[in-house]
mmCIF file of C-alpha atoms in Angstrom:
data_model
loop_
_atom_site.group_PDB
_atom_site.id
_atom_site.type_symbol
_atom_site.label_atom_id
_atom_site.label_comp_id
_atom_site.label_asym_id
_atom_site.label_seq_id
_atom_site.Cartn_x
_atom_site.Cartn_y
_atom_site.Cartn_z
ATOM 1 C CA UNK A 371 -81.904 -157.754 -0.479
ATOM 2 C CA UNK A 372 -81.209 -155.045 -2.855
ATOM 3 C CA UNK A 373 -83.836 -155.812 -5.253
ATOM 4 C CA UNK A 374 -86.472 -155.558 -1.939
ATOM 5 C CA UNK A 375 -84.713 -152.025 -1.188
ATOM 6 C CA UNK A 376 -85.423 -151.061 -5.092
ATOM 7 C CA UNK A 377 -89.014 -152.287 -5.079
ATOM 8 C CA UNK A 378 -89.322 -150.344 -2.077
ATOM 9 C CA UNK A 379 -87.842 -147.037 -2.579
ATOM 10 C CA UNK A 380 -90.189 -147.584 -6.331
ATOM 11 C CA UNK A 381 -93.246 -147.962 -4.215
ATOM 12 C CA UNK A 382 -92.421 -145.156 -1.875
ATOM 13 C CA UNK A 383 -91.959 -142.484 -5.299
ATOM 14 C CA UNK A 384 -95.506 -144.121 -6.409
ATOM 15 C CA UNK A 385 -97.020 -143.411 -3.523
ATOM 16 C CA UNK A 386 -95.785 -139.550 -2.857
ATOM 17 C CA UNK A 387 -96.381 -138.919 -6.681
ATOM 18 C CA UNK A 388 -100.033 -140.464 -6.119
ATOM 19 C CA UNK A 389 -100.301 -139.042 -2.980
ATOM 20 C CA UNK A 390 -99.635 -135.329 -4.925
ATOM 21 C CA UNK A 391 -101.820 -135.967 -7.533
ATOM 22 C CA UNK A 392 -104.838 -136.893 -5.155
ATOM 23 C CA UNK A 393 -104.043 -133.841 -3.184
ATOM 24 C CA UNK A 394 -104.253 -131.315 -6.622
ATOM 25 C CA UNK A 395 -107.060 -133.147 -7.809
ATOM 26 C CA UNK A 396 -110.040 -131.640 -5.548
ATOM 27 C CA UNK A 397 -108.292 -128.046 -5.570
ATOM 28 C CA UNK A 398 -109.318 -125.071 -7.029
ATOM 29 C CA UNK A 399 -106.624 -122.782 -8.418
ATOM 30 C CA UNK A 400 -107.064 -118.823 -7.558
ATOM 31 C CA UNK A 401 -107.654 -118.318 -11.279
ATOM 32 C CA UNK A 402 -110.425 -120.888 -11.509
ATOM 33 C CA UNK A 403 -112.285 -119.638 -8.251
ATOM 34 C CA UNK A 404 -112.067 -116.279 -10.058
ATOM 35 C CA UNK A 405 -113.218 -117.044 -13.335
ATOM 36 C CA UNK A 406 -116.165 -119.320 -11.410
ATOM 37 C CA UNK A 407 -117.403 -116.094 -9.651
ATOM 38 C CA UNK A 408 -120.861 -114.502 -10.796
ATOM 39 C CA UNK A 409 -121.121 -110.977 -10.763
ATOM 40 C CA UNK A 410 -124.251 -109.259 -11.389
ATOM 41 C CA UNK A 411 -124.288 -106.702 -14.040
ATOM 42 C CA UNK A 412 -127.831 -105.865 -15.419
ATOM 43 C CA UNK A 413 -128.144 -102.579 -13.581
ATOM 44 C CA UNK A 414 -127.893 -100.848 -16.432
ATOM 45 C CA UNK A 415 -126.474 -97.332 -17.061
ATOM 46 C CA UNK A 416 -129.215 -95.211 -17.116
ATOM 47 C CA UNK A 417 -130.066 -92.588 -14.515
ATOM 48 C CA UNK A 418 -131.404 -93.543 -11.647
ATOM 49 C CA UNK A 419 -133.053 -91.354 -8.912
ATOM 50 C CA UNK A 420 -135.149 -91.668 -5.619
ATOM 51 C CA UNK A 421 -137.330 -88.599 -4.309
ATOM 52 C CA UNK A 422 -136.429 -87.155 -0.702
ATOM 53 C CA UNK A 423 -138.131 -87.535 2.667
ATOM 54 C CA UNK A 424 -135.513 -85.071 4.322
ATOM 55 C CA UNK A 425 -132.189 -83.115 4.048
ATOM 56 C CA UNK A 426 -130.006 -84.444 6.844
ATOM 57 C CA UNK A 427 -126.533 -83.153 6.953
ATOM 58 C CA UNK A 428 -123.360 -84.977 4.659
ATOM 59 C CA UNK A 429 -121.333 -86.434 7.377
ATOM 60 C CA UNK A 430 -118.575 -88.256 4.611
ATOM 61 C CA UNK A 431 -118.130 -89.708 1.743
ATOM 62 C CA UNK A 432 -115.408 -93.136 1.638
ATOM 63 C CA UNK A 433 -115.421 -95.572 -1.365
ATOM 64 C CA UNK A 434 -113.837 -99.533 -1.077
ATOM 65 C CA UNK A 435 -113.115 -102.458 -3.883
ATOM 66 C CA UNK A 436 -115.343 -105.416 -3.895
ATOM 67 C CA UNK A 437 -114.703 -108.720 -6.266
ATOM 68 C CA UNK A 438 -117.636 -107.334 -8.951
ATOM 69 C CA UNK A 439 -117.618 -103.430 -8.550
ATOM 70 C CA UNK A 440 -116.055 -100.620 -6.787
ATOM 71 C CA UNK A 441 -117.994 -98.629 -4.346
ATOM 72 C CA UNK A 442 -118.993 -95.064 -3.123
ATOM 73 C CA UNK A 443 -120.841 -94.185 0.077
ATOM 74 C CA UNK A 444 -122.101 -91.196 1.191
ATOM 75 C CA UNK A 445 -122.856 -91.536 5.092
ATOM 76 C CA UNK A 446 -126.294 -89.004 5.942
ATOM 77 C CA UNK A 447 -126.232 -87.875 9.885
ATOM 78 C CA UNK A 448 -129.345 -89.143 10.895
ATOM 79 C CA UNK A 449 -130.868 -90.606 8.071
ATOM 80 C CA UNK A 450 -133.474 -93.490 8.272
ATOM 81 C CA UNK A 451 -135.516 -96.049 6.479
ATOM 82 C CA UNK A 452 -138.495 -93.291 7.693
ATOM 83 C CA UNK A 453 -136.484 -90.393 6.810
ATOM 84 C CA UNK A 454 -135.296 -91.312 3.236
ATOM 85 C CA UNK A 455 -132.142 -89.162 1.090
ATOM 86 C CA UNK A 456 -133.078 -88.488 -2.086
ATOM 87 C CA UNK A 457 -130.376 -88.986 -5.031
ATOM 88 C CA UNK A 458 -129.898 -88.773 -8.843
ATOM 89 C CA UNK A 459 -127.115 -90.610 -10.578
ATOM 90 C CA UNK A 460 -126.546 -90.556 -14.024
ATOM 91 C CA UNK A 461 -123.523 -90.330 -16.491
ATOM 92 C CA UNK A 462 -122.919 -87.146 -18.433
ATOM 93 C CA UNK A 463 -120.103 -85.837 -20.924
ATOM 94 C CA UNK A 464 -118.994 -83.214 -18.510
ATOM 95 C CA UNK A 465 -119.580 -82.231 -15.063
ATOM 96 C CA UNK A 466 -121.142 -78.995 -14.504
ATOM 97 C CA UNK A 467 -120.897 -77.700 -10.752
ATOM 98 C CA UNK A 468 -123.933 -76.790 -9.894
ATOM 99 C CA UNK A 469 -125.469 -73.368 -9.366
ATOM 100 C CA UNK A 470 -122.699 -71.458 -11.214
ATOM 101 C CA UNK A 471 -122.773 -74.075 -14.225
ATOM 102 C CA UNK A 472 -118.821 -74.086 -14.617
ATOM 103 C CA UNK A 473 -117.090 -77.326 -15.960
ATOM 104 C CA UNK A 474 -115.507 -79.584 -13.754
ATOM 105 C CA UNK A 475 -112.791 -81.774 -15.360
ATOM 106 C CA UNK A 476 -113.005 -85.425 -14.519
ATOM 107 C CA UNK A 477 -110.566 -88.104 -15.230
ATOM 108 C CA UNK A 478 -111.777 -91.216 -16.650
ATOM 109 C CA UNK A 479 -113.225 -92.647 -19.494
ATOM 110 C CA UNK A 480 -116.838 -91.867 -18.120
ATOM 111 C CA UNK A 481 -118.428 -89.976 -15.732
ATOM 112 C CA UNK A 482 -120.995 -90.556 -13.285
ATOM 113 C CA UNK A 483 -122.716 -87.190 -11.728
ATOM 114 C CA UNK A 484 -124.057 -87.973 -8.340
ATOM 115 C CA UNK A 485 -126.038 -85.773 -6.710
ATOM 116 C CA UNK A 486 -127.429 -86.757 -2.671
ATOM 117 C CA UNK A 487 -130.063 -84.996 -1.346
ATOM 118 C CA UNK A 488 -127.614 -84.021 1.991
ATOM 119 C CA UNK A 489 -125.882 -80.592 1.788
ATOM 120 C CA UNK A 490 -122.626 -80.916 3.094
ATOM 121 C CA UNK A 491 -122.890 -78.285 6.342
ATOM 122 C CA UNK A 492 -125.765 -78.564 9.028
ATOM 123 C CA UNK A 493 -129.095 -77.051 8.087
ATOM 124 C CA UNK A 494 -130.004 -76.036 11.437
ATOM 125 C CA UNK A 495 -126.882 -74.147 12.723
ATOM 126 C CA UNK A 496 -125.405 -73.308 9.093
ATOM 127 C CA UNK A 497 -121.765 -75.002 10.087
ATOM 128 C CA UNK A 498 -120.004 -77.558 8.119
ATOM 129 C CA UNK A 499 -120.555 -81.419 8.301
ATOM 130 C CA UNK A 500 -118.381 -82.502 5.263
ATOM 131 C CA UNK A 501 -114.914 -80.593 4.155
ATOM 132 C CA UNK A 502 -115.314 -81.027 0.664
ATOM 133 C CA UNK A 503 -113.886 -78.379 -2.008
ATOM 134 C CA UNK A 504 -115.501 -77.250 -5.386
ATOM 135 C CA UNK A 505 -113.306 -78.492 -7.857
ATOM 136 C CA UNK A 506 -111.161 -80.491 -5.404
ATOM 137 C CA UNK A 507 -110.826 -84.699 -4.994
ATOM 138 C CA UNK A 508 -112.929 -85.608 -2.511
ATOM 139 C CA UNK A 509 -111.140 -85.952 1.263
ATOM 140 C CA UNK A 510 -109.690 -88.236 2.429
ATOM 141 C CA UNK A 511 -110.637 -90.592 -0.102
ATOM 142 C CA UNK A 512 -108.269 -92.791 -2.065
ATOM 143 C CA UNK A 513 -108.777 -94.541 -5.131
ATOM 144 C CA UNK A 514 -105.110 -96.027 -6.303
ATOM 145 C CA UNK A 515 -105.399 -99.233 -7.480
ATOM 146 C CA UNK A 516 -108.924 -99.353 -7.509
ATOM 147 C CA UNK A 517 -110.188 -101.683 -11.014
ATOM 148 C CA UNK A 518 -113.089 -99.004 -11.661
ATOM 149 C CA UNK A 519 -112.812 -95.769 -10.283
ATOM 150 C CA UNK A 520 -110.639 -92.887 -11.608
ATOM 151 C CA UNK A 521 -111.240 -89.641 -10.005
ATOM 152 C CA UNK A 522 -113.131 -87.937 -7.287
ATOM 153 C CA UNK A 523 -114.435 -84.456 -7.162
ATOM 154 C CA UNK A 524 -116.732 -82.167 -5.522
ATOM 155 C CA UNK A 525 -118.455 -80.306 -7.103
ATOM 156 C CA UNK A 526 -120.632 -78.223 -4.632
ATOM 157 C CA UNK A 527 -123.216 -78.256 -1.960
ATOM 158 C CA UNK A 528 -126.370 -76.094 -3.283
ATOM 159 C CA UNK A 529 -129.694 -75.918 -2.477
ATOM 160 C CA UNK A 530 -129.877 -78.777 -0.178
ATOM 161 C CA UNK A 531 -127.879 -81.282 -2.482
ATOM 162 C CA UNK A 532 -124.247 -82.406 -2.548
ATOM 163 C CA UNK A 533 -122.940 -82.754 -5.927
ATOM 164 C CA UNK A 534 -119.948 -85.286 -6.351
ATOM 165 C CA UNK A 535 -118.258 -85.989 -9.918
ATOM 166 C CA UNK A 536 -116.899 -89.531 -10.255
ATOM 167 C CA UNK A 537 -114.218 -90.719 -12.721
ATOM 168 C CA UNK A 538 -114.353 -94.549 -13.780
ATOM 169 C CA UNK A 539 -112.808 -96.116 -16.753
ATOM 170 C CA UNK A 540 -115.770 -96.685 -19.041
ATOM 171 C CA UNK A 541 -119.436 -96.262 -18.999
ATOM 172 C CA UNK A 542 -120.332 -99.440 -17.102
ATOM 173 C CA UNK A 543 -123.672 -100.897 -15.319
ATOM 174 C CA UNK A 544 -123.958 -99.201 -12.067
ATOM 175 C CA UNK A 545 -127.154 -99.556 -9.009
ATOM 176 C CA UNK A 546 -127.412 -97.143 -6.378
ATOM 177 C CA UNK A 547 -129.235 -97.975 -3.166
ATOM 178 C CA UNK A 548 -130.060 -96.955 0.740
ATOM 179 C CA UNK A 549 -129.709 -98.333 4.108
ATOM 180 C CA UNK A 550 -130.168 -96.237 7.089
ATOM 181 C CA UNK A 551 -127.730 -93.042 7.015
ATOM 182 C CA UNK A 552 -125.974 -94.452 3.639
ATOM 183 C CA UNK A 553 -126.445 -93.559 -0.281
ATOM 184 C CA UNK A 554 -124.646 -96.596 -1.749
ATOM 185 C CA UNK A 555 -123.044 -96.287 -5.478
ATOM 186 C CA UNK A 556 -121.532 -99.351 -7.284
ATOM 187 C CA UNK A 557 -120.293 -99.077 -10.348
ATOM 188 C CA UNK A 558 -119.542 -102.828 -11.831
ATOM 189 C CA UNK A 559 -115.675 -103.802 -13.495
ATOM 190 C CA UNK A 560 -117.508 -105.008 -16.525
ATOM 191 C CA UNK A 561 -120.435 -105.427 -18.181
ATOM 192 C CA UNK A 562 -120.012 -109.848 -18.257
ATOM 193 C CA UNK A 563 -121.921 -111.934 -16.062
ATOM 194 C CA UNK A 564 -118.381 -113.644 -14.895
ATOM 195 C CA UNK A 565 -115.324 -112.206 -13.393
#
């Protein structure tokens, strides 16, 4: 009898220890499910720009973390596929507000000066759409902990355009795109294929 409860109890660790190793087998660890993730990168650095249909009011600017790149949006009041906001994006040693040409510093280890075709008060009535500050981080906006960006700042709102200066830790690939009301900036984590 107690060589049956042995054999049993030597089964019964077989089994959990199999039972274990079958359940490990098919998983995928965080770190491999990261390192498996494809990131695009080959935007390049260079400037990019798009010409503009219209000059709809800034309504805000807000920024969010993704898995391959961090992002910056600029939301246009009114703004549509039709009615298209212009922008030019490009990195630069120093930021240089417009229309009185003084230097904005900029925290990082790059920076990215983004102007929108969207001045940041209402065209039509002369009263403000977006509370941004020359010289100032941008409202509202909060980049702690973010893998890419640095710093915010406004630079101004002149002749139609809204200047923003953005801080991010090297000079890495970045795309800039539209969708209806939205200028959409993301600036990658790296410049590798693979997270």
């Amino acid at each position: 009898m107690r060589r049956w409860g042995t054999a049993l109890a030597a089964m019964a660790l077989a089994g959990g220890a199999l039972a274990a190793t079958a359940g490990t087998a098919g998983a995928v660890t965080p770190t491999a499910a990261k390192a498996a993730t494809a990131c695009e990168t080959g935007w390049g650095s260079g400037e990019k720009t798009a010409a503009p249909a219209g000059h709809a009011p800034l309504e805000n600017i807000r920024t969010g973390r993704h898995a391959c790149y961090d992002r910056i949006v600029f939301d246009v009041k009114g703004a549509t596929a039709a009615d298209r906001v212009g922008y030019r994006v490009e990195y630069v040693d120093a930021l240089h507000q417009d229309g009185s040409g003084e230097e904005i510093p900029v925290s990082g280890g790059a920076i990215l000066d983004i102007h929108v075709s969207a001045p940041s008060y209402d065209p039509g009535t002369g009263g403000e759409s977006y509370p941004g500050r020359a010289r100032k981080p941008l409202p509202g906006v909060d980049i702690d902990g973010y893998q890419t960006f640095r710093d915010t700042r406004f630079g101004a709102s002149f002749e139609g355009e809204t200047q923003v200066g953005l801080g991010v830790r090297a000079r890495l690939p970045f795309r800039v795109f539209q969708t209806d009301g939205h200028v959409v900036v993301d600036v990658a984590h790296s410049w590798n294929a693979v997270r």
